[in-house]
Short mmCIF file of C-alpha atoms and ligand atoms in Angstrom, two decimals:
data_model
loop_
_atom_site.label_atom_id
_atom_site.label_comp_id
_atom_site.label_asym_id
_atom_site.label_seq_id
_atom_site.Cartn_x
_atom_site.Cartn_y
_atom_site.Cartn_z
CA UNK O 47 126.61 161.05 151.28
CA UNK O 48 124.65 157.80 151.22
CA UNK O 49 126.52 154.71 152.42
CA UNK O 50 126.26 151.34 150.67
CA UNK O 51 124.53 149.94 153.75
CA UNK O 52 121.92 152.72 153.65
CA UNK O 53 121.30 152.17 149.95
CA UNK O 54 121.01 148.41 150.39
CA UNK O 55 118.65 148.75 153.33
CA UNK O 56 116.42 150.98 151.16
CA UNK O 57 116.39 148.92 147.98
CA UNK O 58 115.90 145.68 149.92
CA UNK O 59 113.00 147.17 151.94
CA UNK O 60 110.57 144.46 153.07
CA UNK O 61 106.99 145.08 154.17
CA UNK O 62 105.28 142.72 156.67
CA UNK O 63 102.16 140.88 155.51
CA UNK O 64 99.05 140.37 157.62
CA UNK O 65 98.44 137.13 159.55
CA UNK O 66 102.20 136.71 160.11
CA UNK O 67 102.45 135.33 156.58
CA UNK O 68 105.94 136.71 155.99
CA UNK O 69 107.29 139.81 154.30
CA UNK O 70 107.08 141.13 150.74
CA UNK O 71 110.08 142.84 149.13
CA UNK O 72 108.98 146.37 148.20
CA UNK O 73 110.72 146.33 144.82
CA UNK O 74 108.94 143.83 142.60
CA UNK O 75 109.61 142.69 139.05
CA UNK O 76 106.53 142.34 136.81
CA UNK O 77 106.44 139.65 134.14
CA UNK O 78 103.87 141.11 131.75
CA UNK O 79 106.16 140.53 128.75
CA UNK O 80 104.48 139.09 125.63
CA UNK O 81 107.59 137.48 124.11
CA UNK O 82 108.75 134.13 125.58
CA UNK O 83 112.49 134.62 125.01
CA UNK O 84 112.33 138.17 126.38
CA UNK O 85 110.46 136.89 129.45
CA UNK O 86 113.29 134.45 130.21
CA UNK O 87 116.12 136.93 129.74
CA UNK O 88 114.35 139.78 131.59
CA UNK O 89 113.47 137.51 134.55
CA UNK O 90 117.05 136.26 134.76
CA UNK O 91 118.42 139.83 134.54
CA UNK O 92 116.00 141.00 137.25
CA UNK O 93 117.11 138.24 139.62
CA UNK O 94 120.76 139.09 138.94
CA UNK O 95 120.12 142.78 139.55
CA UNK O 96 118.72 141.98 143.00
CA UNK O 97 114.95 141.71 142.50
CA UNK O 98 113.53 139.10 144.87
CA UNK O 99 109.81 139.67 144.25
CA UNK O 100 108.26 138.34 141.00
CA UNK O 101 104.71 139.09 139.86
CA UNK O 102 103.11 136.65 137.42
CA UNK O 103 99.63 135.82 136.11
CA UNK O 104 98.03 132.93 134.25
CA UNK O 105 96.70 135.60 131.84
CA UNK O 106 100.26 136.57 130.84
CA UNK O 107 100.67 133.08 129.38
CA UNK O 108 104.34 132.92 130.28
CA UNK O 109 104.39 131.30 133.73
CA UNK O 110 106.37 128.39 132.28
CA UNK O 111 109.10 130.74 131.00
CA UNK O 112 109.21 132.70 134.26
CA UNK O 113 109.47 129.44 136.20
CA UNK O 114 112.26 128.20 133.95
CA UNK O 115 114.24 131.44 134.37
CA UNK O 116 113.72 131.41 138.15
CA UNK O 117 114.83 127.77 138.57
CA UNK O 118 117.98 128.44 136.50
CA UNK O 119 118.69 131.74 138.26
CA UNK O 120 118.23 130.33 141.75
CA UNK O 121 120.55 127.42 140.99
CA UNK O 122 123.21 129.63 139.36
CA UNK O 123 123.10 132.28 142.08
CA UNK O 124 122.91 129.90 145.05
CA UNK O 125 119.60 131.56 145.99
CA UNK O 126 117.04 129.57 148.00
CA UNK O 127 113.35 129.40 147.08
CA UNK O 128 112.57 130.99 150.47
CA UNK O 129 114.65 134.00 149.47
CA UNK O 130 112.29 134.96 146.67
CA UNK O 131 108.64 136.00 146.77
CA UNK O 132 106.42 134.75 143.94
CA UNK O 133 102.90 135.90 143.15
CA UNK O 134 100.52 134.75 140.49
CA UNK O 135 96.91 135.59 139.71
CA UNK O 136 93.60 133.84 139.14
CA UNK O 137 92.12 134.90 135.81
CA UNK O 138 88.53 136.14 135.30
CA UNK O 139 87.36 132.97 133.55
CA UNK O 140 88.21 130.92 136.68
CA UNK O 141 86.11 132.74 139.31
CA UNK O 142 83.68 129.86 139.85
CA UNK O 143 84.75 128.33 143.21
CA UNK O 144 85.23 124.84 141.73
CA UNK O 145 87.67 126.30 139.14
CA UNK O 146 89.91 128.11 141.67
CA UNK O 147 92.00 125.22 143.00
CA UNK O 148 92.58 123.65 139.53
CA UNK O 149 93.64 127.07 138.18
CA UNK O 150 95.98 127.55 141.15
CA UNK O 151 97.52 124.06 140.72
CA UNK O 152 97.97 124.63 136.98
CA UNK O 153 99.83 127.89 137.66
CA UNK O 154 102.05 126.24 140.27
CA UNK O 155 102.81 123.44 137.83
CA UNK O 156 103.75 125.87 135.04
CA UNK O 157 105.93 127.88 137.44
CA UNK O 158 107.57 124.67 138.70
CA UNK O 159 106.93 125.63 142.34
CA UNK O 160 105.35 123.77 145.22
CA UNK O 161 103.93 126.78 147.03
CA UNK O 162 103.11 130.39 146.24
CA UNK O 163 103.85 133.38 148.42
CA UNK O 164 100.80 135.24 147.17
CA UNK O 165 97.77 134.46 145.00
CA UNK O 166 95.63 137.34 143.77
CA UNK O 167 92.21 137.55 142.15
CA UNK O 168 93.40 139.36 138.99
CA UNK O 169 90.27 141.51 138.59
CA UNK O 170 86.86 141.63 140.33
CA UNK O 171 85.16 140.85 136.98
CA UNK O 172 84.01 137.24 136.43
CA UNK O 173 84.05 136.16 132.78
CA UNK O 174 82.17 133.20 131.32
CA UNK O 175 83.83 130.16 132.94
CA UNK O 176 86.05 128.05 130.72
CA UNK O 177 89.42 127.88 129.03
CA UNK O 178 88.78 130.86 126.73
CA UNK O 179 90.45 133.75 128.54
CA UNK O 180 88.76 136.44 126.49
CA UNK O 181 85.20 135.19 125.87
CA UNK O 182 83.22 137.48 123.56
CA UNK O 183 79.82 137.41 121.87
CA UNK O 184 79.44 137.80 118.10
CA UNK O 185 79.49 141.58 118.48
CA UNK O 186 82.79 141.51 120.31
CA UNK O 187 81.29 142.23 123.75
CA UNK O 188 82.89 140.53 126.77
CA UNK O 189 80.79 137.66 128.17
CA UNK O 190 80.55 138.19 131.90
CA UNK O 191 79.50 135.52 134.42
CA UNK O 192 76.69 136.77 136.65
CA UNK O 193 76.37 133.43 138.42
CA UNK O 194 79.27 133.96 140.82
CA UNK O 195 80.07 136.72 143.31
CA UNK O 196 83.47 137.96 144.38
CA UNK O 197 82.92 136.65 147.89
CA UNK O 198 82.22 133.14 146.46
CA UNK O 199 85.62 133.31 144.75
CA UNK O 200 87.25 134.72 147.88
CA UNK O 201 86.02 131.75 149.96
CA UNK O 202 87.76 129.39 147.51
CA UNK O 203 90.93 131.49 147.81
CA UNK O 204 90.73 131.16 151.62
CA UNK O 205 90.68 127.37 151.28
CA UNK O 206 93.99 127.49 149.41
CA UNK O 207 95.57 129.19 152.42
CA UNK O 208 93.92 126.63 154.75
CA UNK O 209 95.54 123.83 152.73
CA UNK O 210 98.97 125.44 153.07
CA UNK O 211 99.66 125.78 149.36
CA UNK O 212 99.67 129.55 149.36
CA UNK O 213 100.89 131.84 152.12
CA UNK O 214 98.78 134.91 151.40
CA UNK O 215 95.88 136.01 149.21
CA UNK O 216 94.73 139.33 147.84
CA UNK O 217 92.97 141.25 145.12
CA UNK O 218 93.92 143.35 142.14
CA UNK O 219 92.32 146.09 140.00
CA UNK O 220 89.83 146.78 142.75
CA UNK O 221 88.41 150.07 144.03
CA UNK O 222 88.02 150.90 147.71
CA UNK O 223 84.22 150.56 147.36
CA UNK O 224 84.55 147.04 145.96
CA UNK O 225 87.21 146.09 148.50
CA UNK O 226 85.25 147.12 151.62
CA UNK O 227 82.56 144.36 151.54
CA UNK O 228 85.18 141.69 150.83
CA UNK O 229 87.38 142.99 153.62
CA UNK O 230 84.43 143.01 156.04
CA UNK O 231 83.23 139.48 155.31
CA UNK O 232 86.60 137.82 154.71
CA UNK O 233 87.64 135.14 157.22
CA UNK O 234 91.22 135.52 155.93
CA UNK O 235 91.72 139.23 155.23
CA UNK O 236 93.32 140.31 151.96
CA UNK O 237 97.08 140.66 152.56
CA UNK O 238 97.78 142.69 149.40
CA UNK O 239 95.88 144.91 146.99
CA UNK O 240 97.52 145.46 143.58
CA UNK O 241 96.40 148.55 141.65
CA UNK O 242 97.76 151.14 139.22
CA UNK O 243 99.51 153.92 141.16
CA UNK O 244 102.03 156.70 140.38
CA UNK O 245 102.13 160.46 141.01
CA UNK O 246 99.35 160.98 138.42
CA UNK O 247 97.14 158.40 140.19
CA UNK O 248 98.19 158.37 143.86
CA UNK O 249 95.08 156.46 145.10
CA UNK O 250 95.51 158.19 148.45
CA UNK O 251 92.20 157.06 149.96
CA UNK O 252 92.87 153.39 149.17
CA UNK O 253 96.43 153.74 150.48
CA UNK O 254 95.17 155.22 153.76
CA UNK O 255 92.68 152.36 154.15
CA UNK O 256 95.43 149.81 153.46
CA UNK O 257 97.79 151.40 155.97
CA UNK O 258 95.06 151.51 158.59
CA UNK O 259 94.23 147.80 158.13
CA UNK O 260 97.76 146.49 157.55
CA UNK O 261 97.04 145.54 153.92
CA UNK O 262 100.04 145.95 151.59
CA UNK O 263 99.35 148.39 148.75
CA UNK O 264 101.20 147.08 145.67
CA UNK O 265 101.52 149.64 142.87
CA UNK O 266 101.67 148.60 139.24
CA UNK O 267 102.64 151.07 136.51
CA UNK O 268 104.86 153.09 138.90
CA UNK O 269 106.43 154.55 135.72
CA UNK O 270 103.00 155.10 134.17
CA UNK O 271 103.54 151.98 131.99
CA UNK O 272 106.46 153.93 130.44
CA UNK O 273 103.97 155.97 128.41
CA UNK O 274 104.98 159.39 127.15
CA UNK O 275 103.86 161.95 127.96
CA UNK O 276 103.60 160.57 131.46
CA UNK O 277 105.28 160.67 134.88
CA UNK O 278 108.70 159.72 133.41
CA UNK O 279 108.74 163.05 131.53
CA UNK O 280 107.06 165.16 134.19
CA UNK O 281 109.12 168.35 134.74
CA UNK O 282 108.96 167.99 138.54
CA UNK O 283 110.33 164.43 138.30
CA UNK O 284 113.04 165.43 135.79
CA UNK O 285 114.16 168.36 137.96
CA UNK O 286 114.40 166.18 141.08
CA UNK O 287 116.28 163.51 139.11
CA UNK O 288 118.84 166.07 137.96
CA UNK O 289 119.16 167.47 141.50
CA UNK O 290 119.72 164.14 143.27
CA UNK O 291 121.76 162.53 140.49
CA UNK O 292 119.27 159.76 139.74
CA UNK O 293 117.16 158.92 136.68
CA UNK O 294 113.45 159.83 136.46
CA UNK O 295 112.58 156.11 136.78
CA UNK O 296 114.63 155.84 139.99
CA UNK O 297 112.88 158.93 141.41
CA UNK O 298 109.42 157.48 140.70
CA UNK O 299 110.31 154.09 142.19
CA UNK O 300 111.85 155.67 145.32
CA UNK O 301 108.73 157.82 145.84
CA UNK O 302 106.59 154.68 145.71
CA UNK O 303 108.72 152.92 148.34
CA UNK O 304 108.87 155.98 150.60
CA UNK O 305 105.09 156.38 150.68
CA UNK O 306 104.93 152.87 152.08
CA UNK O 307 103.89 150.90 149.01
CA UNK O 308 105.40 147.90 147.28
CA UNK O 309 105.73 148.26 143.51
CA UNK O 310 106.08 146.34 140.26
CA UNK O 311 108.27 147.47 137.43
CA UNK O 312 109.15 145.74 134.16
CA UNK O 313 112.70 146.47 133.00
CA UNK O 314 113.43 144.32 129.94
CA UNK O 315 117.19 144.65 129.77
CA UNK O 316 120.00 144.01 132.24
CA UNK O 317 120.95 147.70 132.25
CA UNK O 318 117.40 148.79 133.07
CA UNK O 319 117.06 146.03 135.69
CA UNK O 320 120.12 147.39 137.49
CA UNK O 321 118.86 150.96 137.11
CA UNK O 322 115.42 150.13 138.48
CA UNK O 323 116.84 148.19 141.42
CA UNK O 324 119.45 150.80 142.26
CA UNK O 325 117.11 153.19 144.05
CA UNK O 326 117.90 155.49 146.97
CA UNK O 327 115.73 157.41 149.41
CA UNK O 328 114.74 160.91 148.29
CA UNK O 329 114.94 163.97 150.57
CA UNK O 330 111.68 165.09 152.22
CA UNK O 331 111.37 168.22 150.08
CA UNK O 332 111.47 166.10 146.91
CA UNK O 333 108.69 163.87 148.25
CA UNK O 334 106.62 166.97 149.03
CA UNK O 335 107.13 168.33 145.52
CA UNK O 336 105.99 165.03 143.98
CA UNK O 337 102.96 164.92 146.27
CA UNK O 338 101.98 168.37 145.02
CA UNK O 339 101.85 167.30 141.32
CA UNK O 340 98.32 168.06 140.15
CA UNK O 341 98.14 166.05 136.89
CA UNK O 342 95.71 163.13 137.14
CA UNK O 343 95.77 160.29 134.63
CA UNK O 344 94.93 156.57 134.61
CA UNK O 345 96.89 154.62 131.98
CA UNK O 346 95.21 151.21 132.29
CA UNK O 347 91.44 150.77 131.86
CA UNK O 348 91.41 147.16 133.13
CA UNK O 349 89.79 148.34 136.36
CA UNK O 350 86.65 149.39 134.44
CA UNK O 351 85.98 146.23 132.40
CA UNK O 352 88.28 143.42 133.53
CA UNK O 353 89.84 143.37 130.05
CA UNK O 354 93.57 144.05 130.20
CA UNK O 355 94.75 147.08 128.31
CA UNK O 356 98.22 145.80 127.55
CA UNK O 357 97.84 142.21 126.42
CA UNK O 358 97.38 141.75 122.66
CA UNK O 359 94.00 140.20 121.80
CA UNK O 360 94.16 136.47 121.27
CA UNK O 361 97.61 136.10 122.83
N1 NAP I 224 97.00 143.84 137.98
C1 NAP I 224 96.98 144.27 136.74
O1 NAP I 224 95.93 144.36 136.10
C2 NAP I 224 98.25 144.69 136.10
C3 NAP I 224 98.21 145.50 134.97
C4 NAP I 224 99.41 145.88 134.38
C5 NAP I 224 100.62 145.46 134.93
N2 NAP I 224 100.63 144.65 136.03
C6 NAP I 224 101.88 144.16 136.61
O2 NAP I 224 102.72 145.25 136.84
C7 NAP I 224 103.99 145.01 136.23
C8 NAP I 224 104.61 146.31 135.95
O3 NAP I 224 104.28 146.76 134.63
P1 NAP I 224 104.22 148.21 134.22
O4 NAP I 224 103.95 148.39 132.81
O5 NAP I 224 103.23 148.76 135.15
O6 NAP I 224 105.71 148.64 134.57
P2 NAP I 224 106.39 150.04 134.48
O7 NAP I 224 107.77 149.77 134.97
O8 NAP I 224 105.57 151.14 135.07
O9 NAP I 224 106.40 150.34 132.92
C9 NAP I 224 107.10 149.53 132.03
C10 NAP I 224 107.48 150.41 130.87
O10 NAP I 224 108.40 151.37 131.33
C11 NAP I 224 109.58 151.34 130.57
N3 NAP I 224 110.72 151.39 131.51
C12 NAP I 224 111.10 150.46 132.41
N4 NAP I 224 112.18 150.90 133.09
C13 NAP I 224 112.48 152.11 132.59
C14 NAP I 224 113.49 153.05 132.87
N5 NAP I 224 114.42 152.81 133.79
N6 NAP I 224 113.50 154.21 132.17
C15 NAP I 224 112.59 154.45 131.23
N7 NAP I 224 111.61 153.61 130.90
C16 NAP I 224 111.56 152.44 131.58
C17 NAP I 224 109.56 150.05 129.80
O11 NAP I 224 110.12 150.33 128.58
P3 NAP I 224 110.71 149.20 127.57
O12 NAP I 224 109.50 148.51 127.04
O13 NAP I 224 111.42 150.04 126.58
O14 NAP I 224 111.61 148.34 128.38
C18 NAP I 224 108.09 149.69 129.73
O15 NAP I 224 107.55 150.28 128.54
C19 NAP I 224 103.64 144.12 135.04
O16 NAP I 224 104.73 143.43 134.50
C20 NAP I 224 102.64 143.20 135.69
O17 NAP I 224 103.33 142.23 136.48
C21 NAP I 224 99.46 144.29 136.62
#
């Protein structure tokens, strides 16, 4: 029988970041929620349920609402800024080095914070620089920027750490092949890599690299973006859930923590926030069964084009 202390130590798991830049809570709340009012209530509910890691992005266009909910929640709960971990991301249209610091400052301003725990390059794809987040030609094709390389952008990210405004930096939607040259030439190594991962897309090779180098692997879509059919309805997951007395979502989130990753999940109600935070360690045989699932499926194509799959056009 699991004790409360054991359960708390599991659901409040923290993973150390490289360069002594602190720790990241394994269970993270993602703020990719298109509706402003829903962003505020879901962020507040997540904080109340125990989430202490919040993942934002300028592209989500709701940093102001997330910031508002966090300020109110911290004040109401007597929680200090240092007790939460906040990430946001540099969008594709801001990859030119001279655009990085202004984009970072604008995000901080919208969030109402004076430092960030983590700043990520949202995707390795540079779009035409400017304020249009989804620049397209007259045929609807994305306008890429071939005048900047990822390492140029990375150097500007390193300066943010030098100036003390951001404790750690990393990348998102990146493959191992794209990560390797950045990792090799980085003066400040990436602390975190955020990619889609779940039992249908375990990304084992990238995970092994990250473990070897001390880079935190941060999984988004741990529930397969909630899509059905998908991991939430997988018969192996359902059978384990019934056996251990947990929900399929709790099984998937526990698996992610136990394989040494941090994760992002997006519960939108207070009930789901409590469910998704109330995770417990699974027995070894359950982990083995999940690792033997053969289905392979990617739910988000952002990694192929830099265009997000789940943000309505023009929003
Ligand atoms: N780097 C990137 O390019 C990128 C891309 C996508 C996402 N992200 C980040 O990752 C975060 C996580 O998003 P996600 O979509 O990957 O999260 P997710 O938790 O895998 O999926 C969210 C979906 O699962 C459903 N859900 C949540 N809890 C559930 C539960 N207990 N039982 C059943 N269904 C449940 C939700 O349904 P309802 O809608 O009914 O609540 C929602 O449709 C985002 O908010 C964002 O911060 C990053």
